[in-house]
Coordinates of N, CA and C in Angstrom, one line a residue:
Chain A
A1 N 58.3 104.8 117.6 CA 59.3 105.2 116.6 C 59.7 104.0 115.7
Q2 N 59.9 104.4 114.4 CA 60.3 103.3 113.5 C 61.7 102.9 113.7
S3 N 61.9 101.6 113.4 CA 63.3 101.1 113.5 C 63.5 100.0 112.5
V4 N 64.7 99.7 112.2 CA 65.1 98.6 111.4 C 66.2 97.8 112.0
T5 N 66.0 96.5 112.1 CA 66.9 95.7 112.8 C 67.5 94.7 111.8
Q6 N 68.8 94.6 111.8 CA 69.5 93.6 111.1 C 70.3 92.8 112.1
P7 N 69.8 91.6 112.5 CA 70.2 91.0 113.7 C 71.7 90.5 113.6
D8 N 72.2 90.2 112.4 CA 73.5 89.7 112.3 C 74.5 90.8 111.9
I9 N 75.5 91.0 112.8 CA 76.5 92.0 112.4 C 77.4 91.5 111.3
H10 N 77.7 90.2 111.3 CA 78.4 89.6 110.2 C 78.0 88.2 110.0
I11 N 78.1 87.7 108.8 CA 77.8 86.3 108.4 C 78.9 85.8 107.5
T12 N 79.3 84.6 107.7 CA 80.3 83.9 106.9 C 79.6 82.8 106.2
V13 N 79.8 82.8 104.9 CA 79.2 81.8 104.0 C 80.3 81.2 103.0
S14 N 80.2 79.9 102.8 CA 81.1 79.4 101.8 C 80.7 79.7 100.4
E15 N 81.7 79.9 99.5 CA 81.4 80.3 98.1 C 80.6 79.1 97.5
G16 N 79.5 79.5 96.8 CA 78.6 78.5 96.2 C 77.4 78.2 97.1
A17 N 77.5 78.5 98.4 CA 76.4 78.2 99.3 C 75.3 79.3 99.2
S18 N 74.1 78.9 99.8 CA 73.0 79.9 99.8 C 73.2 80.9 100.9
L19 N 72.5 82.0 100.7 CA 72.6 83.1 101.7 C 71.2 83.6 102.0
E20 N 71.0 84.0 103.3 CA 69.9 84.7 103.7 C 70.3 85.8 104.8
L21 N 70.0 87.0 104.4 CA 70.3 88.1 105.4 C 69.0 88.6 105.9
R22 N 68.9 88.8 107.2 CA 67.6 89.2 107.9 C 67.5 90.6 108.1
C23 N 66.2 91.1 107.9 CA 65.9 92.5 108.2 C 64.5 92.5 108.8
N24 N 64.3 93.1 109.9 CA 63.0 93.3 110.5 C 62.8 94.8 110.7
Y25 N 61.6 95.2 110.6 CA 61.3 96.6 110.8 C 60.1 96.8 111.7
S26 N 60.0 98.0 112.3 CA 59.0 98.3 113.2 C 58.2 99.5 112.7
Y27 N 57.0 99.2 112.1 CA 56.2 100.3 111.6 C 54.8 99.7 111.4
G28 N 53.8 100.5 111.7 CA 52.4 100.1 111.6 C 51.9 99.7 110.2
A29 N 52.1 100.6 109.3 CA 51.7 100.3 107.9 C 52.8 99.7 107.1
T30 N 52.6 99.4 105.9 CA 53.6 98.8 105.0 C 54.5 100.0 104.5
P31 N 55.8 99.9 104.9 CA 56.7 100.9 104.4 C 57.2 100.6 103.1
Y32 N 58.0 101.5 102.6 CA 58.9 101.2 101.4 C 60.1 100.5 101.9
L33 N 60.6 99.5 101.3 CA 61.7 98.6 101.8 C 62.8 98.5 100.7
F34 N 64.0 98.6 101.2 CA 65.1 98.6 100.2 C 66.3 97.7 100.8
W35 N 67.0 97.2 99.9 CA 68.3 96.6 100.2 C 69.4 97.3 99.4
Y36 N 70.4 97.7 100.1 CA 71.6 98.3 99.4 C 72.8 97.5 99.7
V37 N 73.8 97.5 98.8 CA 75.1 96.8 99.1 C 76.2 97.9 99.0
Q38 N 77.2 97.7 99.8 CA 78.3 98.6 99.8 C 79.6 97.8 99.9
S39 N 80.4 97.9 98.8 CA 81.8 97.3 98.8 C 82.7 98.3 99.6
P40 N 83.8 97.7 100.1 CA 84.7 98.6 100.9 C 85.1 99.9 100.2
G41 N 84.9 101.0 100.9 CA 85.3 102.3 100.4 C 84.5 102.8 99.2
Q42 N 83.4 102.1 99.0 CA 82.5 102.5 97.8 C 81.2 103.1 98.3
G43 N 80.4 103.6 97.3 CA 79.1 104.1 97.6 C 78.1 103.0 97.8
L44 N 76.9 103.3 97.9 CA 75.8 102.3 98.1 C 75.1 102.0 96.8
Q45 N 75.0 100.7 96.5 CA 74.3 100.3 95.2 C 72.9 99.7 95.6
L46 N 71.9 100.1 95.0 CA 70.6 99.5 95.2 C 70.5 98.1 94.6
L47 N 70.2 97.1 95.5 CA 70.0 95.8 95.0 C 68.5 95.5 94.6
L48 N 67.6 96.0 95.4 CA 66.2 95.8 95.1 C 65.3 96.6 96.1
K49 N 64.1 96.7 95.7 CA 63.1 97.5 96.5 C 61.7 96.9 96.5
Y50 N 61.0 97.2 97.5 CA 59.6 96.8 97.6 C 58.7 98.0 97.9
F51 N 57.7 98.3 97.0 CA 56.8 99.4 97.4 C 55.4 98.8 97.6
S52 N 55.0 97.9 96.7 CA 53.7 97.2 96.8 C 53.6 96.1 95.8
G53 N 52.6 95.3 95.9 CA 52.4 94.2 94.8 C 53.0 92.9 95.3
D54 N 53.6 92.2 94.3 CA 54.1 90.9 94.6 C 55.2 91.0 95.7
T55 N 55.0 90.1 96.7 CA 55.9 90.2 97.9 C 57.2 89.6 97.6
L56 N 57.4 88.9 96.6 CA 58.8 88.4 96.2 C 59.4 89.3 95.2
V57 N 60.5 89.9 95.5 CA 61.0 90.9 94.6 C 62.4 90.4 94.1
Q58 N 62.6 90.6 92.8 CA 63.9 90.2 92.2 C 64.7 91.4 92.1
G59 N 66.0 91.2 92.3 CA 66.9 92.4 92.2 C 68.1 92.1 91.3
I60 N 69.1 92.9 91.4 CA 70.3 92.7 90.5 C 71.2 91.6 91.1
K61 N 72.1 91.2 90.4 CA 73.2 90.2 90.8 C 72.6 88.9 91.4
G62 N 71.4 88.6 91.0 CA 70.9 87.3 91.4 C 70.2 87.3 92.8
F63 N 70.0 88.5 93.4 CA 69.4 88.6 94.7 C 67.9 88.7 94.6
E64 N 67.2 88.2 95.6 CA 65.8 88.4 95.8 C 65.5 88.7 97.2
A65 N 64.3 89.2 97.5 CA 63.9 89.4 98.9 C 62.4 89.2 98.9
E66 N 62.0 88.8 100.1 CA 60.5 88.5 100.3 C 60.0 89.3 101.4
F67 N 58.9 90.1 101.2 CA 58.2 90.9 102.2 C 57.2 90.0 102.9
K68 N 57.3 89.9 104.2 CA 56.4 89.1 105.0 C 55.7 90.1 106.0
R69 N 54.5 90.5 105.7 CA 53.8 91.5 106.5 C 53.6 90.9 108.0
S70 N 53.3 89.7 108.1 CA 53.0 89.1 109.4 C 54.2 89.1 110.3
Q71 N 55.4 89.0 109.7 CA 56.6 89.0 110.5 C 57.4 90.3 110.4
S72 N 56.8 91.3 109.8 CA 57.5 92.6 109.6 C 59.0 92.3 109.1
S73 N 59.1 91.5 108.1 CA 60.5 91.2 107.7 C 60.6 91.4 106.2
F74 N 61.8 91.6 105.8 CA 62.2 91.7 104.4 C 63.6 91.1 104.2
N75 N 63.6 89.8 104.2 CA 64.9 89.1 104.2 C 65.5 89.0 102.7
L76 N 66.7 89.1 102.6 CA 67.4 89.1 101.4 C 68.0 87.7 101.2
R77 N 67.9 87.1 99.9 CA 68.4 85.8 99.7 C 69.1 85.7 98.4
K78 N 70.0 84.7 98.3 CA 70.7 84.5 97.1 C 71.0 83.0 97.1
P79 N 70.7 82.2 96.0 CA 70.9 80.8 96.0 C 72.3 80.3 96.1
S80 N 73.2 81.1 95.5 CA 74.6 80.7 95.4 C 75.5 81.9 95.4
V81 N 76.3 82.1 96.5 CA 77.1 83.3 96.6 C 78.4 83.1 95.8
H82 N 78.9 84.3 95.4 CA 80.2 84.4 94.7 C 81.1 85.2 95.6
W83 N 82.5 85.0 95.4 CA 83.4 85.8 96.2 C 83.2 87.3 96.1
S84 N 82.7 87.7 94.9 CA 82.5 89.1 94.7 C 81.3 89.7 95.5
D85 N 80.5 88.8 96.1 CA 79.4 89.3 96.9 C 79.8 89.8 98.3
A86 N 81.1 89.5 98.7 CA 81.6 90.0 100.0 C 81.5 91.5 100.1
A87 N 80.7 92.0 101.0 CA 80.4 93.4 101.1 C 79.6 93.6 102.4
E88 N 79.2 94.9 102.6 CA 78.3 95.3 103.7 C 76.9 95.4 103.1
Y89 N 75.9 94.9 103.7 CA 74.5 94.9 103.2 C 73.7 95.7 104.2
F90 N 73.0 96.7 103.6 CA 72.1 97.5 104.5 C 70.7 97.4 104.0
C91 N 69.8 97.2 105.0 CA 68.4 97.2 104.8 C 67.9 98.6 105.2
A92 N 67.0 99.2 104.5 CA 66.5 100.5 104.8 C 65.0 100.6 104.6
V93 N 64.3 101.5 105.3 CA 62.9 101.6 105.3 C 62.5 103.1 105.1
G94 N 61.5 103.3 104.2 CA 61.0 104.7 104.1 C 59.6 104.6 104.5
A95 N 59.1 105.6 105.3 CA 57.7 105.5 105.8 C 57.2 106.9 105.8
M96 N 55.8 107.0 105.7 CA 55.1 108.3 105.7 C 55.4 109.1 106.9
D97 N 55.4 108.4 108.1 CA 55.6 109.0 109.4 C 56.9 109.8 109.5
S98 N 57.9 109.4 108.7 CA 59.2 110.0 108.8 C 59.4 110.8 107.5
N99 N 58.3 111.1 106.8 CA 58.4 111.9 105.5 C 59.3 111.1 104.5
Y100 N 59.2 109.8 104.6 CA 59.9 108.9 103.7 C 61.4 109.0 103.8
Q101 N 62.0 109.7 104.8 CA 63.4 109.6 104.9 C 63.8 108.2 105.3
L102 N 64.9 107.7 104.7 CA 65.3 106.4 104.9 C 65.8 106.1 106.4
I103 N 65.3 105.1 107.0 CA 65.7 104.6 108.3 C 66.5 103.4 108.0
W104 N 67.8 103.3 108.5 CA 68.7 102.3 108.1 C 68.9 101.3 109.2
G105 N 69.1 100.0 108.8 CA 69.6 99.0 109.7 C 71.1 99.3 109.9
A106 N 71.7 98.5 110.9 CA 73.1 98.7 111.2 C 74.0 98.1 110.2
G107 N 73.5 97.3 109.3 CA 74.3 96.6 108.3 C 74.7 95.2 108.7
T108 N 74.9 94.3 107.7 CA 75.5 93.0 107.9 C 76.6 92.8 107.0
K109 N 77.8 92.5 107.6 CA 79.0 92.3 106.8 C 79.0 90.8 106.3
L110 N 79.0 90.6 105.0 CA 79.1 89.3 104.4 C 80.5 88.9 104.1
I111 N 80.9 87.8 104.7 CA 82.3 87.3 104.5 C 82.1 86.0 103.7
I112 N 82.9 85.8 102.6 CA 82.8 84.6 101.8 C 84.1 83.7 102.0
K113 N 83.8 82.5 102.4 CA 84.9 81.5 102.6 C 85.2 80.8 101.3
P114 N 86.5 80.7 100.9 CA 86.8 80.1 99.6 C 86.5 78.6 99.7
Chain B
D1 N 70.2 105.2 82.8 CA 71.5 105.6 83.5 C 71.1 106.0 84.9
T2 N 71.7 105.4 85.9 CA 71.4 105.8 87.3 C 72.7 106.2 87.9
E3 N 73.5 107.1 87.3 CA 74.8 107.5 87.8 C 74.8 108.8 88.5
V4 N 75.4 108.8 89.7 CA 75.6 110.0 90.4 C 77.2 110.1 90.6
T5 N 77.7 111.2 90.2 CA 79.2 111.3 90.3 C 79.6 112.3 91.4
Q6 N 80.7 112.0 92.0 CA 81.2 112.9 93.1 C 82.7 113.1 92.9
T7 N 83.1 114.3 93.2 CA 84.5 114.7 93.2 C 84.8 115.6 94.4
P8 N 86.0 115.5 94.9 CA 87.0 114.5 94.6 C 86.7 113.1 95.2
K9 N 87.5 112.1 94.9 CA 87.3 110.8 95.5 C 87.9 110.8 96.9
H10 N 89.0 111.5 97.1 CA 89.7 111.6 98.4 C 90.0 113.1 98.6
L11 N 89.9 113.5 99.9 CA 90.3 114.9 100.2 C 90.9 114.9 101.6
V12 N 92.1 115.5 101.7 CA 92.7 115.7 103.0 C 92.8 117.2 103.3
M13 N 92.3 117.6 104.4 CA 92.3 119.0 104.7 C 92.7 119.3 106.2
G14 N 93.3 120.5 106.4 CA 93.6 120.9 107.7 C 92.3 121.6 108.3
M15 N 92.4 121.8 109.6 CA 91.2 122.4 110.3 C 90.9 123.8 109.9
T16 N 91.9 124.5 109.3 CA 91.7 125.9 108.9 C 91.4 126.0 107.5
N17 N 91.4 125.0 106.7 CA 91.1 125.0 105.3 C 89.7 125.2 104.9
K18 N 89.5 125.7 103.7 CA 88.1 125.7 103.1 C 88.2 124.9 101.9
K19 N 87.3 124.0 101.7 CA 87.2 123.1 100.6 C 85.8 122.8 100.2
S20 N 85.5 122.3 99.0 CA 84.2 121.9 98.6 C 84.1 120.5 98.0
L21 N 83.0 119.8 98.3 CA 82.7 118.6 97.6 C 81.6 118.9 96.6
K22 N 81.8 118.1 95.5 CA 80.8 118.3 94.4 C 80.1 117.0 94.0
C23 N 78.8 117.2 93.7 CA 78.0 116.0 93.3 C 77.2 116.4 92.0
E24 N 77.1 115.5 91.1 CA 76.4 115.8 89.9 C 75.6 114.6 89.4
Q25 N 74.4 114.9 88.9 CA 73.5 113.8 88.3 C 72.8 114.4 87.1
H26 N 72.7 113.5 86.1 CA 72.0 113.9 84.9 C 70.8 113.0 84.6
M27 N 70.1 112.6 85.6 CA 68.9 111.7 85.5 C 67.7 112.5 85.5
G28 N 67.8 113.9 85.6 CA 66.6 114.7 85.7 C 65.9 114.6 87.1
H29 N 66.7 114.1 88.1 CA 66.1 114.0 89.4 C 66.0 115.4 90.0
R30 N 65.0 115.6 90.9 CA 64.7 116.9 91.5 C 65.0 117.0 93.0
A31 N 65.4 115.9 93.5 CA 65.8 115.8 94.9 C 67.2 115.3 95.0
M32 N 68.0 116.0 95.9 CA 69.4 115.6 96.1 C 69.7 115.6 97.6
Y33 N 70.6 114.7 98.0 CA 70.9 114.5 99.4 C 72.4 114.5 99.7
W34 N 72.7 114.9 100.9 CA 74.1 114.7 101.4 C 73.9 113.8 102.7
Y35 N 74.8 112.7 102.7 CA 74.9 111.9 103.8 C 76.3 111.8 104.3
K36 N 76.5 111.5 105.6 CA 77.8 111.3 106.2 C 77.8 109.9 106.7
Q37 N 78.9 109.1 106.4 CA 79.0 107.8 106.9 C 80.3 107.5 107.5
K38 N 80.3 107.2 108.8 CA 81.5 106.8 109.5 C 81.7 105.3 109.3
A39 N 82.9 104.8 109.6 CA 83.3 103.4 109.3 C 82.3 102.5 110.1
K40 N 81.9 101.4 109.4 CA 81.1 100.4 109.9 C 79.7 100.8 110.4
K41 N 79.3 102.0 109.9 CA 77.9 102.5 110.3 C 77.1 102.8 109.1
P42 N 75.8 102.8 109.3 CA 75.0 103.2 108.1 C 75.1 104.7 107.9
P43 N 74.6 105.2 106.7 CA 74.7 106.6 106.4 C 73.8 107.4 107.3
E44 N 74.2 108.7 107.6 CA 73.4 109.6 108.4 C 73.0 110.8 107.5
L45 N 71.8 111.0 107.4 CA 71.3 112.1 106.5 C 71.7 113.5 107.1
M46 N 72.3 114.3 106.2 CA 72.6 115.7 106.6 C 71.7 116.7 106.0
F47 N 71.5 116.7 104.7 CA 70.7 117.7 104.0 C 69.9 117.1 102.9
V48 N 68.7 117.7 102.6 CA 67.9 117.3 101.5 C 67.6 118.6 100.7
Y49 N 67.8 118.6 99.4 CA 67.3 119.6 98.5 C 66.2 119.0 97.7
S50 N 65.1 119.8 97.6 CA 64.0 119.4 96.7 C 63.7 120.6 95.8
Y51 N 63.8 120.3 94.5 CA 63.6 121.4 93.5 C 64.5 122.6 93.9
E52 N 65.7 122.3 94.2 CA 66.8 123.3 94.4 C 66.6 124.1 95.6
K53 N 65.7 123.8 96.5 CA 65.5 124.5 97.8 C 65.8 123.5 98.9
L54 N 66.5 124.0 99.9 CA 66.8 123.2 101.0 C 65.6 122.9 101.8
S55 N 65.3 121.6 101.9 CA 64.0 121.2 102.6 C 64.3 120.5 103.9
I56 N 65.4 119.9 104.1 CA 65.8 119.3 105.3 C 67.2 119.5 105.7
N57 N 67.4 120.0 106.9 CA 68.7 120.2 107.5 C 68.7 119.4 108.8
E58 N 69.4 118.3 108.9 CA 69.3 117.5 110.1 C 70.3 118.0 111.2
S59 N 70.1 119.3 111.6 CA 70.8 119.9 112.7 C 72.3 119.8 112.5
V60 N 72.8 120.0 111.3 CA 74.2 119.9 110.9 C 74.9 121.1 111.3
P61 N 76.1 121.0 111.9 CA 76.9 122.2 112.3 C 77.2 123.1 111.1
S62 N 77.3 124.4 111.4 CA 77.4 125.4 110.3 C 78.7 125.4 109.6
R63 N 79.6 124.6 110.0 CA 80.9 124.4 109.3 C 80.7 123.6 108.0
F64 N 79.5 123.0 107.9 CA 79.1 122.4 106.6 C 78.0 123.3 106.0
S65 N 78.2 123.7 104.8 CA 77.3 124.6 104.1 C 76.9 124.0 102.7
P66 N 75.7 123.6 102.6 CA 75.3 123.0 101.2 C 74.9 124.1 100.3
E67 N 75.0 123.7 99.0 CA 74.5 124.7 97.9 C 74.0 123.9 96.8
C68 N 72.9 124.3 96.2 CA 72.4 123.6 95.0 C 72.2 124.6 93.9
P69 N 73.3 124.8 93.1 CA 73.3 125.9 92.0 C 72.2 125.6 90.9
N70 N 72.0 124.4 90.6 CA 71.0 124.0 89.7 C 70.5 122.6 89.9
S71 N 69.6 122.1 89.1 CA 68.9 120.8 89.5 C 69.9 119.6 89.3
S72 N 71.0 119.8 88.6 CA 71.9 118.7 88.4 C 73.1 118.7 89.4
L73 N 73.3 119.7 90.1 CA 74.5 119.9 90.8 C 74.3 120.2 92.3
L74 N 75.1 119.6 93.2 CA 75.0 119.8 94.6 C 76.4 119.9 95.1
N75 N 76.6 121.0 95.9 CA 77.9 121.2 96.5 C 77.8 121.1 98.0
L76 N 78.9 120.8 98.7 CA 79.0 120.8 100.1 C 80.3 121.6 100.5
H77 N 80.1 122.8 101.0 CA 81.3 123.6 101.3 C 81.7 123.4 102.8
L78 N 83.0 123.2 102.9 CA 83.6 122.8 104.2 C 84.5 123.9 104.8
H79 N 84.4 124.2 106.0 CA 85.2 125.2 106.6 C 85.4 125.0 108.1
A80 N 86.6 125.1 108.5 CA 86.9 124.9 110.0 C 86.4 123.6 110.5
L81 N 86.7 122.5 109.8 CA 86.3 121.2 110.2 C 87.1 120.7 111.4
Q82 N 86.6 119.7 112.0 CA 87.2 119.0 113.1 C 87.7 117.6 112.7
P83 N 88.7 117.0 113.4 CA 89.0 115.7 113.0 C 87.9 114.7 113.0
E84 N 86.9 114.9 113.9 CA 85.8 113.9 114.0 C 84.9 114.0 112.8
D85 N 85.1 115.0 111.9 CA 84.3 115.1 110.7 C 84.9 114.2 109.6
S86 N 86.0 113.6 109.8 CA 86.5 112.7 108.9 C 85.6 111.5 108.7
A87 N 85.2 111.3 107.4 CA 84.2 110.3 107.1 C 84.1 110.1 105.6
L88 N 83.2 109.2 105.2 CA 82.8 109.1 103.8 C 81.6 110.0 103.6
Y89 N 81.6 110.9 102.6 CA 80.5 111.8 102.4 C 79.8 111.3 101.1
L90 N 78.6 110.9 101.2 CA 77.8 110.4 100.1 C 76.8 111.3 99.6
C91 N 76.6 111.4 98.3 CA 75.6 112.2 97.7 C 74.6 111.2 97.1
A92 N 73.3 111.6 97.1 CA 72.3 110.7 96.4 C 71.3 111.6 95.7
S93 N 70.6 111.0 94.8 CA 69.5 111.8 94.2 C 68.3 110.8 94.0
S94 N 67.1 111.5 93.9 CA 65.9 110.7 93.6 C 65.0 111.5 92.8
R95 N 64.0 110.9 92.2 CA 63.2 111.5 91.1 C 62.6 112.8 91.6
E96 N 61.8 112.7 92.7 CA 61.1 114.0 93.1 C 61.3 114.3 94.6
G97 N 61.4 113.2 95.4 CA 61.6 113.4 96.9 C 61.9 112.1 97.5
P98 N 61.8 112.1 98.9 CA 62.2 110.9 99.6 C 61.3 109.7 99.3
R99 N 60.1 109.9 98.7 CA 59.3 108.7 98.4 C 59.8 107.9 97.3
D100 N 60.8 108.5 96.5 CA 61.4 107.8 95.4 C 62.7 107.2 95.7
T101 N 63.0 106.2 95.0 CA 64.3 105.5 95.2 C 65.5 106.4 95.1
Q102 N 66.4 106.3 96.1 CA 67.6 107.1 96.1 C 68.7 106.3 95.5
Y103 N 69.4 107.0 94.6 CA 70.6 106.5 93.9 C 71.8 107.2 94.5
F104 N 72.9 106.5 94.9 CA 74.0 107.0 95.5 C 75.2 107.1 94.6
G105 N 76.0 108.1 94.9 CA 77.3 108.3 94.3 C 78.3 107.5 95.0
P106 N 79.6 107.4 94.5 CA 80.7 106.6 95.1 C 81.2 107.2 96.4
G107 N 81.0 108.5 96.7 CA 81.4 109.1 97.9 C 82.7 109.8 97.8
T108 N 83.0 110.7 98.7 CA 84.3 111.4 98.9 C 84.8 111.0 100.3
R109 N 86.0 110.4 100.3 CA 86.6 110.1 101.6 C 87.3 111.3 102.1
L110 N 86.8 111.9 103.2 CA 87.4 113.1 103.8 C 88.2 112.8 105.0
T111 N 89.4 113.3 105.0 CA 90.3 113.2 106.2 C 90.6 114.6 106.7
V112 N 90.3 114.9 107.9 CA 90.6 116.2 108.5 C 91.8 116.0 109.5
L113 N 92.8 116.7 109.3 CA 94.0 116.6 110.1 C 94.1 117.7 111.2

């Protein structure tokens, strides 16, 4: 069965520091990969997605993610975080086996220290 | 424009009430979704409509009744809900189906008393 793992329930980062949020998936072929962000009480906003091609994907708000097939990972990065980046981040996978319904990670809560 | 709108933003209802949630998109998308999200959890898929026909029902209790009157509009009718149904209800849409990127609305915060 497919699964998505976000190993860090929460991460605390100082404002201006770099960020990496981890996402690992379990699936035989290359799935569709997404990162969404959710501010408290809000809906989900798409940060970026990977379907095929260049494994380094640029997204909105200065985020990027790198697909590494050998590690089954799709980690999210940002070189310098801002206080407004504090939110919940969800990694999601869509795959043919599940009719491309999104399988979600548990989420990582990002806390920004001033 | 990638906007999905949802009304109302907040809803408080008793267990005997009947209410409806509304979702609208004007992106020309032909697939629309309802999700339920409990606090500190990822969204759980409830229903998928594709070309205005219900294509997926994830074993959702009959007290939740979806409706897709046209390709831009999706409703969720609520009746005889339980307090455990209190959650954030999210609507999403995508171009043709689950293979396409889903765009989410801001959600309706539902409280059942």
